[in-house]
PDB file of C-alpha atoms in Angstrom:
ATOM      1  CA  VAL A 183      -0.144 -84.100-122.425  1.00 96.00           C
ATOM      2  CA  VAL A 184      -2.937 -85.122-120.060  1.00 97.00           C
ATOM      3  CA  LEU A 185      -2.005 -88.048-117.822  1.00 98.00           C
ATOM      4  CA  VAL A 186      -4.913 -90.321-116.940  1.00 98.00           C
ATOM      5  CA  PRO A 187      -5.284 -93.447-114.792  1.00 97.00           C
ATOM      6  CA  ASP A 188      -7.850 -95.018-117.154  1.00 98.00           C
ATOM      7  CA  LEU A 189      -7.230 -94.151-120.805  1.00 98.00           C
ATOM      8  CA  GLU A 190     -10.373 -95.839-122.112  1.00 98.00           C
ATOM      9  CA  ALA A 191     -12.594 -93.960-119.648  1.00 98.00           C
ATOM     10  CA  ALA A 192     -10.977 -90.595-120.412  1.00 98.00           C
ATOM     11  CA  ARG A 193     -11.281 -91.157-124.166  1.00 98.00           C
ATOM     12  CA  ALA A 194     -14.929 -92.186-123.784  1.00 98.00           C
ATOM     13  CA  ALA A 195     -15.693 -89.001-121.822  1.00 98.00           C
ATOM     14  CA  PHE A 196     -14.380 -86.860-124.696  1.00 98.00           C
ATOM     15  CA  ILE A 197     -16.329 -88.887-127.249  1.00 98.00           C
ATOM     16  CA  ASP A 198     -19.521 -88.544-125.184  1.00 98.00           C
ATOM     17  CA  ALA A 199     -18.966 -84.765-125.313  1.00 98.00           C
ATOM     18  CA  ASP A 200     -18.961 -85.024-129.145  1.00 98.00           C
ATOM     19  CA  PHE A 201     -15.218 -84.778-129.648  1.00 98.00           C
ATOM     20  CA  THR A 202     -13.522 -87.111-132.106  1.00 98.00           C
ATOM     21  CA  ALA A 203     -10.717 -89.082-130.457  1.00 98.00           C
ATOM     22  CA  THR A 204      -8.086 -91.118-132.263  1.00 94.00           C
ATOM     23  CA  PRO A 205      -7.992 -94.854-131.502  1.00 93.00           C
ATOM     24  CA  ILE A 206      -5.904 -95.883-128.523  1.00 94.00           C
ATOM     25  CA  ALA A 207      -2.361 -96.584-129.724  1.00 89.00           C
ATOM     26  CA  ARG A 208       0.453 -98.182-127.791  1.00 87.00           C
ATOM     27  CA  HIS A 209       3.940 -96.783-127.869  1.00 84.00           C
ATOM     28  CA  SER A 210       6.954 -99.100-127.775  1.00 80.00           C
ATOM     29  CA  GLU A 211       7.436-101.700-125.045  1.00 85.00           C
ATOM     30  CA  ALA A 212      10.335 -99.642-123.747  1.00 84.00           C
ATOM     31  CA  MET A 213       8.082 -96.611-123.342  1.00 85.00           C
ATOM     32  CA  GLY A 214       5.256 -98.571-121.694  1.00 91.00           C
ATOM     33  CA  THR A 215       2.655 -95.917-122.520  1.00 93.00           C
ATOM     34  CA  ALA A 216      -0.402 -95.558-124.726  1.00 93.00           C
ATOM     35  CA  ASN A 217      -2.343 -92.554-125.960  1.00 94.00           C
ATOM     36  CA  ALA A 218      -5.393 -91.190-127.709  1.00 96.00           C
ATOM     37  CA  CYS A 219      -5.497 -87.697-129.201  1.00 96.00           C
ATOM     38  CA  ILE A 220      -8.039 -84.943-129.743  1.00 98.00           C
ATOM     39  CA  MET A 221      -6.727 -83.345-132.929  1.00 97.00           C
ATOM     40  CA  LEU A 222      -7.384 -79.627-133.389  1.00 97.00           C
ATOM     41  CA  ASP A 223      -6.221 -76.930-135.771  1.00 95.00           C
ATOM     42  CA  GLY A 224      -2.491 -76.470-135.102  1.00 91.00           C
ATOM     43  CA  SER A 225      -2.355 -78.431-131.852  1.00 94.00           C
ATOM     44  CA  TYR A 226      -3.902 -81.338-129.982  1.00 97.00           C
ATOM     45  CA  ILE A 227      -4.732 -82.760-126.576  1.00 98.00           C
ATOM     46  CA  GLU A 228      -2.900 -86.013-125.897  1.00 97.00           C
ATOM     47  CA  LEU A 229      -4.456 -88.350-123.352  1.00 98.00           C
ATOM     48  CA  MET A 230      -1.722 -90.642-122.047  1.00 97.00           C
ATOM     49  CA  GLY A 231      -1.965 -93.730-119.847  1.00 97.00           C
ATOM     50  CA  MET A 232       0.553 -96.199-118.474  1.00 97.00           C
ATOM     51  CA  VAL A 233       0.616 -99.746-119.868  1.00 95.00           C
ATOM     52  CA  SER A 234       3.581-101.060-117.872  1.00 95.00           C
ATOM     53  CA  ASP A 235       6.234 -99.705-115.533  1.00 94.00           C
ATOM     54  CA  THR A 236       9.430 -98.950-117.450  1.00 94.00           C
ATOM     55  CA  GLN A 237      12.498 -96.839-116.865  1.00 91.00           C
ATOM     56  CA  ALA A 238      11.450 -94.576-119.737  1.00 87.00           C
ATOM     57  CA  ASN A 239       8.108 -93.659-118.195  1.00 91.00           C
ATOM     58  CA  GLU A 240       9.280 -93.255-114.595  1.00 93.00           C
ATOM     59  CA  GLY A 241       8.879 -89.489-114.846  1.00 91.00           C
ATOM     60  CA  TRP A 242       5.344 -89.755-116.201  1.00 94.00           C
ATOM     61  CA  ARG A 243       4.408 -92.240-113.470  1.00 95.00           C
ATOM     62  CA  ALA A 244       5.738 -89.929-110.776  1.00 94.00           C
ATOM     63  CA  LEU A 245       3.586 -87.103-112.133  1.00 94.00           C
ATOM     64  CA  LEU A 246       0.504 -89.330-112.444  1.00 96.00           C
ATOM     65  CA  SER A 247       0.925 -90.445-108.821  1.00 96.00           C
ATOM     66  CA  THR A 248      -0.040 -86.891-107.779  1.00 93.00           C
ATOM     67  CA  GLY A 249      -3.314 -87.196-109.689  1.00 94.00           C
ATOM     68  CA  PRO A 250      -4.504 -86.945-113.296  1.00 96.00           C
ATOM     69  CA  GLY A 251      -4.337 -83.732-115.275  1.00 96.00           C
ATOM     70  CA  LEU A 252      -2.363 -81.554-117.649  1.00 95.00           C
ATOM     71  CA  LYS A 253       1.145 -82.686-116.712  1.00 94.00           C
ATOM     72  CA  GLY A 254       3.129 -82.256-119.929  1.00 93.00           C
ATOM     73  CA  ILE A 255       3.735 -79.752-122.715  1.00 92.00           C
ATOM     74  CA  ALA A 256       5.078 -80.498-126.189  1.00 92.00           C
ATOM     75  CA  LEU A 257       6.716 -77.497-127.848  1.00 91.00           C
ATOM     76  CA  ALA A 258       6.713 -77.559-131.629  1.00 91.00           C
ATOM     77  CA  SER A 259       9.991 -77.895-133.510  1.00 94.00           C
ATOM     78  CA  ASP A 260      10.395 -77.579-137.266  1.00 94.00           C
ATOM     79  CA  ASP A 261      13.990 -78.844-137.075  1.00 96.00           C
ATOM     80  CA  ILE A 262      14.904 -80.975-134.061  1.00 97.00           C
ATOM     81  CA  GLU A 263      18.659 -80.658-134.668  1.00 96.00           C
ATOM     82  CA  ALA A 264      18.395 -76.866-134.783  1.00 96.00           C
ATOM     83  CA  THR A 265      16.374 -77.017-131.568  1.00 95.00           C
ATOM     84  CA  ALA A 266      19.115 -79.097-129.938  1.00 96.00           C
ATOM     85  CA  ALA A 267      21.674 -76.474-130.956  1.00 96.00           C
ATOM     86  CA  MET A 268      19.495 -73.668-129.569  1.00 93.00           C
ATOM     87  CA  LEU A 269      19.153 -75.426-126.216  1.00 94.00           C
ATOM     88  CA  ALA A 270      22.899 -76.026-126.052  1.00 94.00           C
ATOM     89  CA  GLU A 271      23.479 -72.336-126.760  1.00 93.00           C
ATOM     90  CA  LYS A 272      21.196 -71.498-123.820  1.00 91.00           C
ATOM     91  CA  ARG A 273      23.219 -73.968-121.688  1.00 92.00           C
ATOM     92  CA  ILE A 274      20.192 -76.192-121.116  1.00 92.00           C
ATOM     93  CA  GLU A 275      21.525 -79.726-120.777  1.00 92.00           C
ATOM     94  CA  THR A 276      19.391 -82.372-122.492  1.00 93.00           C
ATOM     95  CA  ASP A 277      19.818 -85.856-123.881  1.00 89.00           C
ATOM     96  CA  PRO A 278      20.336 -86.107-127.651  1.00 92.00           C
ATOM     97  CA  PRO A 279      17.183 -86.070-129.806  1.00 94.00           C
ATOM     98  CA  ARG A 280      15.271 -89.348-129.792  1.00 90.00           C
ATOM     99  CA  HIS A 281      13.600 -90.617-132.946  1.00 90.00           C
ATOM    100  CA  PHE A 282      10.424 -92.682-132.822  1.00 84.00           C
ATOM    101  CA  SER A 283       8.106 -94.344-135.306  1.00 82.00           C
ATOM    102  CA  ARG A 284       4.827 -96.200-135.125  1.00 78.00           C
ATOM    103  CA  ALA A 285       3.075 -98.209-137.826  1.00 78.00           C
ATOM    104  CA  MET A 286      -0.419 -97.039-138.696  1.00 79.00           C
ATOM    105  CA  ALA A 287      -2.905 -98.251-141.300  1.00 79.00           C
ATOM    106  CA  GLU A 288      -2.208 -95.032-143.225  1.00 81.00           C
ATOM    107  CA  GLY A 289       1.580 -95.346-143.042  1.00 87.00           C
ATOM    108  CA  GLU A 290       4.505 -94.949-140.651  1.00 88.00           C
ATOM    109  CA  LEU A 291       4.110 -92.162-138.104  1.00 89.00           C
ATOM    110  CA  ARG A 292       7.521 -90.607-137.409  1.00 92.00           C
ATOM    111  CA  PHE A 293       8.524 -87.986-134.865  1.00 92.00           C
ATOM    112  CA  SER A 294      11.586 -86.799-132.942  1.00 95.00           C
ATOM    113  CA  VAL A 295      11.702 -85.414-129.411  1.00 93.00           C
ATOM    114  CA  ILE A 296      14.049 -83.720-126.986  1.00 95.00           C
ATOM    115  CA  ARG A 297      13.078 -84.032-123.335  1.00 92.00           C
ATOM    116  CA  LEU A 298      13.761 -80.947-121.243  1.00 94.00           C
ATOM    117  CA  PRO A 299      15.335 -81.410-117.774  1.00 92.00           C
ATOM    118  CA  ARG A 300      12.696 -82.382-115.234  1.00 88.00           C
ATOM    119  CA  ASP A 301      14.072 -80.002-112.602  1.00 88.00           C
ATOM    120  CA  MET A 302      13.492 -77.139-115.021  1.00 88.00           C
ATOM    121  CA  THR A 303       9.717 -77.532-114.785  1.00 86.00           C
ATOM    122  CA  PRO A 304       8.703 -79.190-111.503  1.00 83.00           C
ATOM    123  CA  GLY A 305       5.246 -80.717-111.853  1.00 85.00           C
ATOM    124  CA  LEU A 306       5.541 -80.851-115.643  1.00 90.00           C
ATOM    125  CA  GLN A 307       7.385 -82.994-118.143  1.00 91.00           C
ATOM    126  CA  CYS A 308       8.145 -81.016-121.273  1.00 92.00           C
ATOM    127  CA  VAL A 309       9.555 -81.919-124.654  1.00 93.00           C
ATOM    128  CA  TYR A 310      10.266 -80.395-128.017  1.00 94.00           C
ATOM    129  CA  CYS A 311       8.614 -82.460-130.742  1.00 95.00           C
ATOM    130  CA  GLN A 312       9.076 -82.474-134.489  1.00 97.00           C
ATOM    131  CA  HIS A 313       6.375 -84.317-136.429  1.00 95.00           C
ATOM    132  CA  HIS A 314       7.837 -85.645-139.671  1.00 96.00           C
ATOM    133  CA  THR A 315       4.530 -87.088-140.907  1.00 95.00           C
ATOM    134  CA  ARG A 316       1.951 -84.505-139.867  1.00 94.00           C
ATOM    135  CA  GLU A 317      -0.439 -85.628-142.591  1.00 93.00           C
ATOM    136  CA  LEU A 318      -0.991 -88.919-140.738  1.00 92.00           C
ATOM    137  CA  LEU A 319      -2.183 -87.144-137.582  1.00 91.00           C
ATOM    138  CA  TRP A 320      -3.926 -83.972-138.708  1.00 95.00           C
ATOM    139  CA  THR A 321      -6.429 -85.674-141.001  1.00 95.00           C
ATOM    140  CA  ALA A 322      -9.827 -84.268-141.984  1.00 95.00           C
ATOM    141  CA  ASP A 323     -11.614 -87.094-140.180  1.00 95.00           C
ATOM    142  CA  ALA A 324      -9.624 -86.705-136.950  1.00 96.00           C
ATOM    143  CA  MET A 325     -10.205 -82.930-136.925  1.00 97.00           C
ATOM    144  CA  HIS A 326     -13.971 -83.193-137.491  1.00 97.00           C
ATOM    145  CA  HIS A 327     -15.787 -82.877-134.165  1.00 98.00           C
ATOM    146  CA  GLU A 328     -19.583 -83.029-133.848  1.00 97.00           C
ATOM    147  CA  ASN A 329     -19.479 -80.207-131.287  1.00 97.00           C
ATOM    148  CA  GLY A 330     -17.697 -78.003-133.805  1.00 97.00           C
ATOM    149  CA  ALA A 331     -14.429 -77.835-131.855  1.00 98.00           C
ATOM    150  CA  GLN A 332     -11.828 -76.008-133.928  1.00 97.00           C
ATOM    151  CA  ARG A 333      -8.721 -74.929-132.055  1.00 96.00           C
ATOM    152  CA  ILE A 334      -7.211 -74.352-128.645  1.00 96.00           C
ATOM    153  CA  VAL A 335      -7.358 -70.605-128.025  1.00 96.00           C
ATOM    154  CA  ALA A 336      -5.750 -70.521-124.554  1.00 94.00           C
ATOM    155  CA  ALA A 337      -4.514 -72.796-121.808  1.00 94.00           C
ATOM    156  CA  SER A 338      -3.599 -72.637-118.137  1.00 93.00           C
ATOM    157  CA  VAL A 339      -0.864 -74.936-116.894  1.00 90.00           C
ATOM    158  CA  PRO A 340       0.803 -75.310-113.478  1.00 86.00           C
ATOM    159  CA  GLY A 341       4.535 -74.597-113.732  1.00 83.00           C
ATOM    160  CA  ILE A 342       4.458 -73.102-117.233  1.00 85.00           C
ATOM    161  CA  ASP A 343       6.275 -69.875-116.263  1.00 82.00           C
ATOM    162  CA  ALA A 344       9.587 -71.767-116.295  1.00 82.00           C
ATOM    163  CA  LEU A 345       9.288 -72.096-120.090  1.00 82.00           C
ATOM    164  CA  GLN A 346       8.711 -68.426-120.913  1.00 77.00           C
ATOM    165  CA  ASP A 347      12.359 -67.853-121.883  1.00 77.00           C
ATOM    166  CA  LEU A 348      12.003 -70.487-124.609  1.00 80.00           C
ATOM    167  CA  ALA A 349       9.102 -68.771-126.375  1.00 71.00           C
ATOM    168  CA  SER A 350      10.266 -67.834-129.875  1.00 69.00           C
ATOM    169  CA  HIS A 351       6.992 -66.300-131.104  1.00 66.00           C
ATOM    170  CA  PRO A 352       3.622 -65.346-129.555  1.00 68.00           C
ATOM    171  CA  GLY A 353       2.024 -68.717-130.327  1.00 73.00           C
ATOM    172  CA  LEU A 354      -0.713 -70.005-128.041  1.00 81.00           C
ATOM    173  CA  PRO A 355      -1.535 -67.904-124.945  1.00 85.00           C
ATOM    174  CA  VAL A 356      -0.569 -70.044-121.942  1.00 87.00           C
ATOM    175  CA  SER A 357      -0.753 -68.800-118.372  1.00 88.00           C
ATOM    176  CA  GLU A 358       0.282 -70.097-114.958  1.00 87.00           C
ATOM    177  CA  ALA A 359      -2.476 -71.694-112.864  1.00 88.00           C
ATOM    178  CA  ALA A 360      -2.864 -74.212-110.068  1.00 85.00           C
ATOM    179  CA  GLU A 361      -4.907 -76.580-112.250  1.00 88.00           C
ATOM    180  CA  GLY A 362      -4.685 -77.347-115.956  1.00 92.00           C
ATOM    181  CA  SER A 363      -7.403 -76.044-118.255  1.00 96.00           C
ATOM    182  CA  VAL A 364      -7.824 -75.670-122.001  1.00 97.00           C
ATOM    183  CA  ALA A 365     -10.095 -73.164-123.753  1.00 97.00           C
ATOM    184  CA  ILE A 366     -11.393 -74.425-127.104  1.00 98.00           C
ATOM    185  CA  SER A 367     -13.343 -72.516-129.733  1.00 97.00           C
ATOM    186  CA  MET A 368     -16.379 -74.571-130.755  1.00 95.00           C
ATOM    187  CA  ARG A 369     -19.721 -74.260-132.461  1.00 94.00           C
ATOM    188  CA  GLU A 370     -21.942 -76.129-129.994  1.00 92.00           C
ATOM    189  CA  PRO A 371     -22.101 -75.859-126.181  1.00 92.00           C
ATOM    190  CA  ILE A 372     -21.091 -78.838-124.036  1.00 96.00           C
ATOM    191  CA  SER A 373     -23.403 -79.846-121.216  1.00 97.00           C
ATOM    192  CA  SER A 374     -22.201 -79.589-117.627  1.00 97.00           C
ATOM    193  CA  PRO A 375     -22.420 -83.376-117.035  1.00 98.00           C
ATOM    194  CA  HIS A 376     -20.135 -84.017-120.017  1.00 98.00           C
ATOM    195  CA  LEU A 377     -17.650 -81.364-118.887  1.00 98.00           C
ATOM    196  CA  GLU A 378     -17.684 -82.884-115.402  1.00 98.00           C
ATOM    197  CA  ALA A 379     -17.063 -86.373-116.822  1.00 98.00           C
ATOM    198  CA  ILE A 380     -14.005 -85.077-118.702  1.00 98.00           C
ATOM    199  CA  GLN A 381     -12.727 -83.421-115.537  1.00 98.00           C
ATOM    200  CA  VAL A 382     -13.280 -86.524-113.406  1.00 98.00           C
ATOM    201  CA  THR A 383     -11.620 -88.962-115.816  1.00 98.00           C
ATOM    202  CA  SER A 384      -8.741 -86.750-116.971  1.00 98.00           C
ATOM    203  CA  GLY A 385      -8.300 -84.010-114.370  1.00 97.00           C
ATOM    204  CA  LEU A 386      -8.626 -81.477-117.220  1.00 97.00           C
ATOM    205  CA  THR A 387     -11.029 -78.539-117.286  1.00 97.00           C
ATOM    206  CA  ILE A 388     -12.397 -77.738-120.750  1.00 98.00           C
ATOM    207  CA  GLU A 389     -13.631 -74.179-121.324  1.00 97.00           C
ATOM    208  CA  PRO A 390     -15.833 -73.984-124.456  1.00 96.00           C
ATOM    209  CA  ARG A 391     -15.660 -70.624-126.246  1.00 94.00           C
TER     210      ARG A 391
END
C-alpha cells in the first residue's frame, strides 16, 4: 500500500510510464479513502489517498503525515477465519475480521481484512486480506501493461522485519530498508524521468528488471 498526497497525480505518473492503472475508486464514507491499483501476476501495488478525515483512516493519515511512500503491506489469506485463529494462537491481539464490498461495473468486489496491531510494525500499517472475488481485480485488461510489466520479484520495506515470524511460505522476497522500493520484471525499460515522476508523486522507487 503506497500512501500518496495526490492520488490522481500518482496514478498519472504510473500511466505515463506505460503501466495500466485501475480507475480511481472510493471506499466507503466511513473509510474516507480512495485507491487505484497496478495489477500484476500474483500481487499488486495499491496507491491510496485520503478523501476525508475519519476515525477509520486515522492510522493511514498519521503515516502519510511523515511523507508519501510504501507504508502498508497486505498479507494474503485464503481463509480469513483460519487466519484469525492462527493470530489468536500466536497471542497477537486483533479486532475481528472486517468484511467489505464495493460495486463495480463487472460485479460486486468483496474482501475481508484483519488489521494487525499498529505497535507491532511502527511505520507500517499491515493487514491480512482475503479476496473473495479475485476475478474482478486480476483481469486480463488490468494486467496488460505496455511496458511489459509482469510481476513483483522483490521489495524493500521499512519495518518489515517485524512480520518475519508470520511468514508461512517463501513467497515474495521482502527485505528491510530505509525507503520503500519494488522490483518488477518487465519487457521494456522505463526512462529516468518517468521513474523520477513515480518517486516524486508516490515516494516509491521502482526497479525495472
